[in-house]
Each structure stands twice: as structure tokens, then as C-alpha cells.
């Protein structure tokens, strides 16, 4: 276990804090992606024409991902130096402020070109926050947990992602179907979910302030072992781990952003003419399935290992990437539900174990930088422009087969990278074991700790 695993009561408090905080953070992030395909093309990019406006709208979803590595660099650097907890609070406040401001943003009709520029700037702030938030949340959960429960503990902050998507989709469905249907949604209803973030952010702030600092970081700080330049060390010694682990997430994120990035929603609504609110309710169903498959994956990761759980998930993804679009094309709304069931099951199995595996790959002194930057790079390569690429492939070929081929390629990349990494379940996470943590993470490397290698020379 970690050098000082938390007591059961403390673990429950940490689980609650990480789930609630991450849910709020990702609600903010996903409410933008959900709204992008429904509103922003008309209100912020209309002069570009219908098709280009939709592409530009999806592009703003993706551009924020380009700034996630910067957020990860900043949060990773300071998280390895001043602690995990401070970064968790800072990223939550930044995300909430940016989201709330989008809710009061004037449209193109009101202030012209300044409207999409401001929208993009606020989306960039969301990207910076998202890039730094994930690493802090997963390390608070995993570093507090006993070694035999890290998979389950790591799934706690992961659950905040489907819950955030569920909350964003449910809130949008409530606005489009009940509170502000039709023209009212386009006029003012879309703003309400963004403004709600101001309330959620206060709740998340109070909860995250209540948890204790990670015991691993407390030991590092107590001994004065913080890395002076953790990012330099990361890329000098562990660049190969960053690449491989990022590709693992590419396999998950590319398919995941077909749903959370708004592409599948937009396809069902505008190509297959399924009712908007019905599609958003289906997205709530997808998020629910994703939640439970992620939870199950956390338990599986502790029973059969992180690597085996990932490979099962990627196997499911490879089997479903072609049928999902056929189901929507031929089955209408019931087909959409079945497609989302298949997608969300695979996604959970390739997402639930990610936090524990990432945490066990990198040494303690640069772990925040390692998990944050790797996750952010994987998100850029996988999720960032996936909806826009899919839309371009659909427009260029007129068939979803090209989109499915793109998703299959990403899935195979993720599976290949998974095969290159070793399962590190149970490895000590504390600063006393950095030599062991620094070697043997890939199938190409020796398992011999660095200290032992030095003694044999």
C-alpha cells in the first residue's frame, strides 16, 4: 500500500469529494460540447453558412484541447511542488468562472466578430482547467488508497466524467423539452445550464477544501524531496512512457468524443431527423451505462489487472465501431439506444482503470506532472478534433464507414500501446520506492530498480 493509506472513513470522504468535484468540473466542460452542436453554430458562427458554422462550432470544442497540455504543465509543476489539493481547488474555480461567463456572453448578432472570439477565449480557459484537474483528482484518490483497492479508488474521479455528461445532457434535455422548448431555447434557454455552474462551483469548492492532502505528497514535502523541475525530468527520462500511455487514452477518447463531443447527437438529430430532446435523453442513458461500466472496470482492474481490463474494453470497441452507425441508420431511436449501450460499455472498461495505471507508471516526485501531461496529450491526439474529423469524413465520403474506420484505427492504437506497457498493480507509490517506480513500466525495459543497476556497474 502507500506509505500511509487512509482510514475507511477518510477514504469515503475522499471518494465523495473527488466524485462530486470532478462531476461539477466535467459538467462545465461537457455542457459546452453538448450546446455546441445545438446552438453555437447559429448564434456565434452563422455568417459562415450552415455547414461551415457547424464545423467551426465543433472546432471550438477541439481547440480547447490544445490548451489542456498547458494546463497540465502548470498544474503538474505546482502539484508536484506545492501539493495536489491546491491545484484541485484552483482548477475548479477557473472552470466554473469560465463556464458562468459563457452563460452571459453576447451573440454575433449583438457584438459581431467579438462574440466568437470571446467564446473561444472562455473555451480555452475551460481547456486549461480540464488539463490540470484530472491529475490532481486521480492522485488524491489513488495515493490515499490501499494497494489492493487502487483500481476501485481510481475509478472514483473517473465516475465524475460520465456523471458530468449525464448532468449536462439531462439539463439540456430539460431546457429543450420542458422549460424553454423551441425558439425559447435558442433565445435564452441555452444560457441557464451555463449559469448554473456558479452555484455548483460553490458546492465543489467547499467539498474539495475539506479533504486532506495526499499522504504521498506529504511525505515528499516533509523530506524536502520535491523535484525542482518535474516537467524537465519527465520528458528527459520518461518521454517513452508519456507517449505510450497517451496512446492508450487515444483509444478511449476518440470513440468517447463521438458522444460527449456532440457528433453522434448531431448526426442523429440532423441526418436521421430524430427529435432533439429524445436524443438528449438517450445521451443521459449512455452516461448512465458509462457510469456503471466505469465502476465495474475499477473493480475488474483490482481483480484481473489494469492491462487485461483495458484489452477486454478495446476488444469490445473494435467490434462495435461499425455497427453503431448502422443501428442509428436503420433502427432510429431504439437503434440509437442500442448503439449508445455498446459504445458506453467499451468506454467504461477502457476508462475505469486509467487512473490507477497512470499513477503506478510514474515515480512519486514527478507523478502529478506525468499523469496530467500524459492525459492531456492523449486527449489532444484522441478527443480534441474527433467530432470535427468525423464531420469532415462524413461530408467528404457521404458514408459513416469512413468515420467507423477512423474509430477502429484509434482503438487499435490504444490496444497496441496497452500491450507495450506492463501491469504495475500493487507497486509501492511512496517516495522511498522511487528506484522501483522508475524502471520496468514497459515490456521493453528491465524490471531491475535503478539503484540495483548502479550497484552492478
XYZ file of C-alpha atoms in Angstrom:
457
model
C 0.000 0.000 0.000
C 1.019 3.613 0.042
C 3.157 4.595 2.925
C 0.124 5.793 4.835
C -3.119 4.612 3.325
C -6.134 6.466 4.636
C -8.667 5.031 7.089
C -12.010 3.781 5.674
C -13.902 6.883 6.861
C -11.324 9.140 5.258
C -11.444 7.107 2.044
C -15.217 7.587 1.865
C -14.817 11.338 2.328
C -12.142 11.437 -0.383
C -14.311 9.334 -2.703
C -17.225 11.736 -2.212
C -15.043 14.806 -2.721
C -13.375 13.504 -5.884
C -16.620 12.290 -7.454
C -18.579 15.473 -6.696
C -15.753 17.817 -7.649
C -14.947 16.003 -10.890
C -18.640 15.760 -11.792
C -19.003 19.542 -11.486
C -15.781 20.142 -13.414
C -16.838 17.893 -16.297
C -20.424 19.120 -16.279
C -18.954 22.504 -17.095
C -16.768 21.045 -19.831
C -19.499 18.901 -21.403
C -22.265 21.483 -21.299
C -20.206 23.382 -23.855
C -19.778 20.348 -26.127
C -23.466 19.464 -25.815
C -24.544 23.004 -26.665
C -22.016 23.454 -29.489
C -23.895 21.252 -31.950
C -27.285 22.692 -30.989
C -26.768 26.439 -30.611
C -23.328 27.912 -31.204
C -23.301 27.375 -34.970
C -26.426 29.541 -35.238
C -25.664 32.169 -32.619
C -21.905 32.670 -32.984
C -20.858 31.423 -36.436
C -23.963 31.907 -38.617
C -22.350 34.244 -41.204
C -20.059 31.357 -42.259
C -23.001 29.361 -43.611
C -24.708 26.314 -42.103
C -22.099 23.619 -42.831
C -19.005 25.727 -42.113
C -20.639 27.173 -38.996
C -21.170 23.654 -37.646
C -17.544 22.760 -38.361
C -16.371 25.935 -36.621
C -18.588 25.153 -33.664
C -17.068 21.677 -33.332
C -13.621 23.200 -33.866
C -14.023 25.341 -30.736
C -14.732 22.114 -28.845
C -11.405 20.780 -30.139
C -9.275 23.915 -29.850
C -9.674 23.931 -26.078
C -7.918 20.566 -26.024
C -4.806 22.175 -27.455
C -4.552 24.157 -24.228
C -5.073 21.170 -21.952
C -1.361 20.274 -22.086
C -0.529 23.822 -20.931
C -2.976 23.432 -18.048
C -1.418 20.043 -17.307
C 2.105 21.546 -17.402
C 1.159 24.292 -14.958
C -0.895 22.125 -12.597
C 1.640 19.294 -12.822
C 4.550 21.586 -11.996
C 2.878 23.189 -8.997
C 1.118 19.956 -7.966
C 4.496 18.249 -7.632
C 5.919 21.227 -5.721
C 3.129 22.664 -3.527
C 0.646 19.782 -3.465
C -2.320 18.066 -5.111
C -5.069 19.745 -3.068
C -4.266 23.337 -4.002
C -4.413 22.509 -7.711
C -7.773 20.757 -7.316
C -9.326 23.890 -5.830
C -7.707 26.267 -8.350
C -8.811 24.300 -11.432
C -12.375 24.001 -10.154
C -12.686 27.769 -9.647
C -11.204 28.533 -13.080
C -13.548 26.142 -14.844
C -16.620 27.455 -13.046
C -15.790 31.096 -13.761
C -15.266 30.443 -17.488
C -18.484 28.422 -17.772
C -20.589 31.035 -15.987
C -19.241 33.813 -18.237
C -20.242 31.852 -21.359
C -23.798 31.976 -19.999
C -23.834 35.780 -20.195
C -21.905 36.128 -23.451
C -23.480 38.339 -26.169
C -24.092 36.673 -29.545
C -22.764 37.549 -33.016
C -25.945 39.499 -33.754
C -25.247 41.700 -30.728
C -21.499 42.400 -30.867
C -20.286 40.903 -34.158
C -16.960 39.100 -34.517
C -16.091 39.776 -30.876
C -18.701 37.195 -29.823
C -16.976 34.092 -31.274
C -13.584 35.459 -30.168
C -14.762 35.748 -26.546
C -16.437 32.341 -26.784
C -13.167 30.815 -27.930
C -11.174 32.527 -25.161
C -13.521 31.207 -22.491
C -13.365 27.732 -24.024
C -9.568 27.946 -23.834
C -9.840 28.694 -20.100
C -12.016 25.601 -19.778
C -9.301 23.631 -21.559
C -6.602 24.922 -19.209
C -8.687 23.907 -16.213
C -9.570 20.464 -17.569
C -5.911 19.815 -18.333
C -4.902 20.372 -14.732
C -7.900 18.982 -12.873
C -7.742 15.306 -13.753
C -4.244 14.603 -12.436
C -4.957 16.132 -9.048
C -8.250 14.294 -8.635
C -6.897 10.850 -9.505
C -3.782 11.217 -7.324
C -5.839 12.301 -4.329
C -7.911 9.134 -4.761
C -5.195 6.627 -5.691
C -2.451 7.818 -3.329
C -4.800 7.607 -0.342
C -5.913 4.050 -1.183
C -4.522 0.653 -0.086
C -2.597 -1.118 -2.861
C -5.286 -3.764 -3.399
C -8.025 -1.144 -3.904
C -6.322 1.379 -6.151
C -8.323 0.319 -9.207
C -11.587 0.995 -7.401
C -10.290 4.204 -5.815
C -9.003 5.409 -9.198
C -12.436 4.862 -10.710
C -13.981 7.418 -8.313
C -12.784 10.541 -10.139
C -13.392 8.692 -13.431
C -17.060 8.395 -12.470
C -17.284 12.179 -12.455
C -16.868 12.203 -16.243
C -19.994 10.155 -17.119
C -21.854 11.861 -14.276
C -20.863 15.261 -15.655
C -22.003 14.177 -19.109
C -25.265 12.849 -17.640
C -25.883 16.103 -15.794
C -25.056 18.197 -18.873
C -27.256 16.100 -21.183
C -30.089 15.942 -18.645
C -30.019 19.675 -18.022
C -30.031 20.408 -21.750
C -32.902 17.960 -22.295
C -34.848 19.680 -19.511
C -34.330 23.047 -21.165
C -35.152 21.920 -24.747
C -38.118 19.727 -23.803
C -39.761 21.345 -20.766
C -38.566 24.770 -19.621
C -37.668 26.504 -22.896
C -38.700 24.391 -25.891
C -38.383 25.567 -29.493
C -37.366 29.157 -30.108
C -37.108 29.907 -26.384
C -34.139 27.565 -26.048
C -32.267 29.331 -28.818
C -33.208 32.731 -27.422
C -32.343 32.261 -23.729
C -32.760 28.668 -22.554
C -29.259 27.530 -23.556
C -27.753 30.025 -21.118
C -29.319 28.525 -17.983
C -27.093 25.388 -17.781
C -24.008 27.611 -18.001
C -25.247 29.974 -15.296
C -25.996 27.004 -13.036
C -22.245 26.493 -12.792
C -21.998 29.483 -10.433
C -23.979 27.524 -7.828
C -22.212 24.218 -8.460
C -18.790 25.790 -8.130
C -19.503 26.939 -4.563
C -20.553 23.404 -3.616
C -17.469 21.880 -5.213
C -15.155 24.440 -3.607
C -16.419 23.690 -0.099
C -16.169 19.927 -0.612
C -12.675 19.952 -2.083
C -11.342 22.249 0.626
C -12.444 19.695 3.229
C -10.209 16.797 2.114
C -6.684 16.195 3.398
C -3.566 16.373 1.249
C -2.266 13.186 -0.409
C -0.126 11.159 2.045
C 2.467 10.555 -0.693
C 2.935 14.282 -1.266
C 3.003 14.941 2.477
C 5.948 12.548 2.774
C 7.690 14.140 -0.215
C 7.223 17.636 1.255
C 8.265 16.526 4.743
C 11.550 15.196 3.384
C 12.064 18.083 1.006
C 12.157 15.738 -1.987
C 10.074 17.830 -4.383
C 11.503 17.844 -7.896
C 12.780 21.322 -8.811
C 11.801 20.947 -12.464
C 9.452 17.940 -12.616
C 8.481 18.510 -16.253
C 12.122 18.539 -17.395
C 12.722 15.268 -15.547
C 9.561 13.773 -17.007
C 10.490 14.417 -20.632
C 14.184 13.665 -20.167
C 13.736 10.250 -18.525
C 10.158 9.121 -19.147
C 9.150 10.519 -22.538
C 8.517 6.998 -23.845
C 6.007 6.360 -21.046
C 4.229 9.625 -21.842
C 3.827 8.582 -25.490
C 2.663 5.030 -24.822
C 0.276 5.934 -22.014
C -1.136 8.831 -24.076
C -1.862 6.429 -26.946
C -3.773 4.202 -24.526
C -6.081 7.141 -23.838
C -6.327 7.952 -27.557
C -8.029 4.578 -27.983
C -10.661 5.568 -25.449
C -11.023 9.286 -26.111
C -11.580 9.161 -29.879
C -14.650 6.959 -29.523
C -15.761 8.729 -26.345
C -15.921 12.107 -28.019
C -18.290 10.777 -30.650
C -20.849 11.031 -27.864
C -19.535 13.621 -25.394
C -18.219 15.828 -28.206
C -21.669 16.087 -29.760
C -21.059 14.358 -33.122
C -23.391 11.395 -32.628
C -26.062 13.665 -31.162
C -25.817 15.974 -34.149
C -25.836 13.014 -36.579
C -28.974 11.531 -35.014
C -30.773 14.888 -34.974
C -29.756 16.461 -38.295
C -29.079 13.427 -40.502
C -31.555 10.878 -39.149
C -34.138 13.506 -38.010
C -34.596 12.111 -34.507
C -36.195 14.533 -32.028
C -33.631 16.692 -30.222
C -34.915 16.101 -26.690
C -35.252 12.358 -27.350
C -31.586 12.258 -28.419
C -30.506 14.131 -25.290
C -32.460 11.696 -23.113
C -30.670 8.869 -24.942
C -27.400 10.600 -24.060
C -28.437 10.511 -20.395
C -28.950 6.754 -20.816
C -25.478 6.473 -22.389
C -23.902 8.358 -19.483
C -25.644 6.016 -17.019
C -24.265 2.934 -18.782
C -20.842 4.572 -18.972
C -21.001 5.267 -15.212
C -21.685 1.637 -14.296
C -19.216 0.166 -16.779
C -16.540 2.508 -15.390
C -17.388 1.428 -11.848
C -17.217 -2.250 -12.834
C -13.909 -1.640 -14.613
C -12.399 -0.254 -11.404
C -13.248 -3.493 -9.599
C -12.029 -5.619 -12.504
C -8.735 -3.720 -12.519
C -8.130 -4.883 -8.933
C -9.150 -8.483 -9.703
C -7.693 -9.264 -13.153
C -5.341 -6.295 -13.548
C -5.375 -2.974 -15.370
C -3.913 -4.339 -18.627
C -6.389 -7.214 -19.041
C -9.347 -4.928 -18.313
C -8.157 -2.477 -20.976
C -7.725 -5.205 -23.574
C -11.253 -6.509 -22.984
C -12.583 -2.962 -23.386
C -10.648 -2.325 -26.589
C -11.871 -5.654 -27.952
C -15.480 -4.532 -27.397
C -14.771 -1.155 -29.011
C -13.249 -2.774 -32.102
C -16.357 -4.915 -32.530
C -18.875 -2.049 -32.221
C -17.392 0.882 -34.201
C -19.084 -0.177 -37.454
C -22.425 -1.493 -36.093
C -23.185 1.637 -34.026
C -23.860 3.801 -37.082
C -25.764 1.030 -38.850
C -28.004 0.786 -35.779
C -28.740 4.515 -35.838
C -29.322 4.481 -39.612
C -31.686 1.513 -39.601
C -33.144 1.488 -36.110
C -33.979 5.118 -35.410
C -34.291 5.997 -31.723
C -34.242 2.350 -30.462
C -31.173 1.778 -32.624
C -29.544 4.859 -31.086
C -30.128 3.461 -27.597
C -28.534 0.134 -28.538
C -25.606 1.904 -30.207
C -25.004 4.009 -27.102
C -25.212 0.918 -24.888
C -22.454 -0.760 -26.915
C -20.251 2.341 -27.045
C -20.607 3.129 -23.344
C -19.795 -0.408 -22.226
C -16.497 -0.401 -24.094
C -15.703 3.137 -22.974
C -16.119 2.310 -19.293
C -13.784 -0.679 -19.500
C -11.090 1.447 -21.172
C -11.589 4.377 -18.783
C -12.144 2.975 -15.293
C -8.598 1.538 -14.812
C -6.817 4.546 -16.350
C -6.246 6.483 -13.123
C -4.666 3.610 -11.208
C -2.476 2.537 -14.129
C -1.221 6.052 -14.856
C -0.442 6.584 -11.157
C 1.564 3.363 -10.999
C 3.594 4.137 -14.135
C 5.303 7.333 -12.932
C 7.660 7.907 -9.953
C 6.293 9.800 -6.950
C 8.286 13.029 -7.329
C 7.055 13.721 -10.883
C 3.774 11.801 -10.748
C 1.399 14.801 -10.933
C 3.217 16.110 -13.992
C 3.333 12.627 -15.520
C -0.346 11.718 -15.209
C -1.629 15.224 -16.050
C 0.512 15.807 -19.140
C 0.041 12.270 -20.447
C -3.727 12.519 -20.072
C -3.781 15.940 -21.740
C -1.673 14.776 -24.702
C -3.888 11.715 -25.107
C -6.936 13.979 -25.092
C -5.438 16.193 -27.804
C -4.476 13.274 -30.032
C -7.701 11.404 -29.395
C -10.648 13.536 -28.389
C -9.749 17.067 -29.403
C -10.855 17.179 -33.008
C -12.593 13.804 -33.228
C -16.082 15.331 -33.759
C -14.755 17.734 -36.401
C -12.750 14.992 -38.167
C -15.791 12.733 -38.139
C -17.942 15.523 -39.583
C -15.362 16.150 -42.317
C -15.122 12.438 -43.170
C -18.901 12.188 -43.337
C -19.112 15.255 -45.573
C -16.307 14.105 -47.873
C -17.429 10.480 -48.301
C -21.159 10.655 -47.636
C -20.902 7.490 -45.515
C -20.264 6.678 -41.867
C -17.942 3.818 -42.901
C -15.076 6.312 -43.050
C -15.918 7.516 -39.540
C -16.002 3.924 -38.260
C -12.635 3.222 -39.896
C -11.186 6.242 -38.106
C -12.552 4.979 -34.787
C -11.198 1.482 -35.409
C -7.721 2.865 -36.118
C -7.737 4.798 -32.832
C -8.936 1.709 -30.946
C -6.142 -0.433 -32.412
C -3.571 2.226 -31.483
C -4.825 2.147 -27.900
C -4.727 -1.639 -27.759
C -1.212 -1.712 -29.231
C 0.066 0.766 -26.641
C -1.612 -1.266 -23.891
C 0.313 -4.349 -24.978
C 3.573 -2.380 -24.688
C 3.010 -1.436 -21.026
C 3.318 -3.713 -18.007
C 0.665 -4.058 -15.343
C 2.066 -2.418 -12.187
C -0.685 -3.394 -9.736
C 0.494 -3.233 -6.140
C 3.754 -1.350 -6.729
C 4.547 0.924 -3.731
C 3.723 4.555 -4.506
C 5.674 6.350 -1.752
C 8.899 8.353 -2.195
C 11.000 5.581 -0.602
C 10.404 3.385 -3.655
C 11.341 5.739 -6.500
C 14.045 3.369 -7.783
C 11.460 0.615 -8.275
C 8.925 3.053 -9.723
C 11.475 4.369 -12.237
C 12.026 1.086 -14.101
C 10.137 -1.767 -15.723
C 6.986 0.074 -16.809
C 7.224 -1.200 -20.406
C 7.772 -4.694 -21.815
C 10.997 -3.398 -23.383
C 12.596 -2.353 -20.072
C 14.239 -4.316 -17.270
C 12.342 -4.650 -14.007
C 15.595 -4.127 -12.084
C 15.436 -0.945 -9.937
C 17.815 1.846 -10.945
C 19.694 1.582 -7.614
C 20.424 -2.111 -8.230
C 21.550 -1.398 -11.799
C 24.026 1.165 -10.455
C 25.432 -1.367 -7.980
C 26.161 -3.895 -10.761
C 28.178 -1.459 -12.875
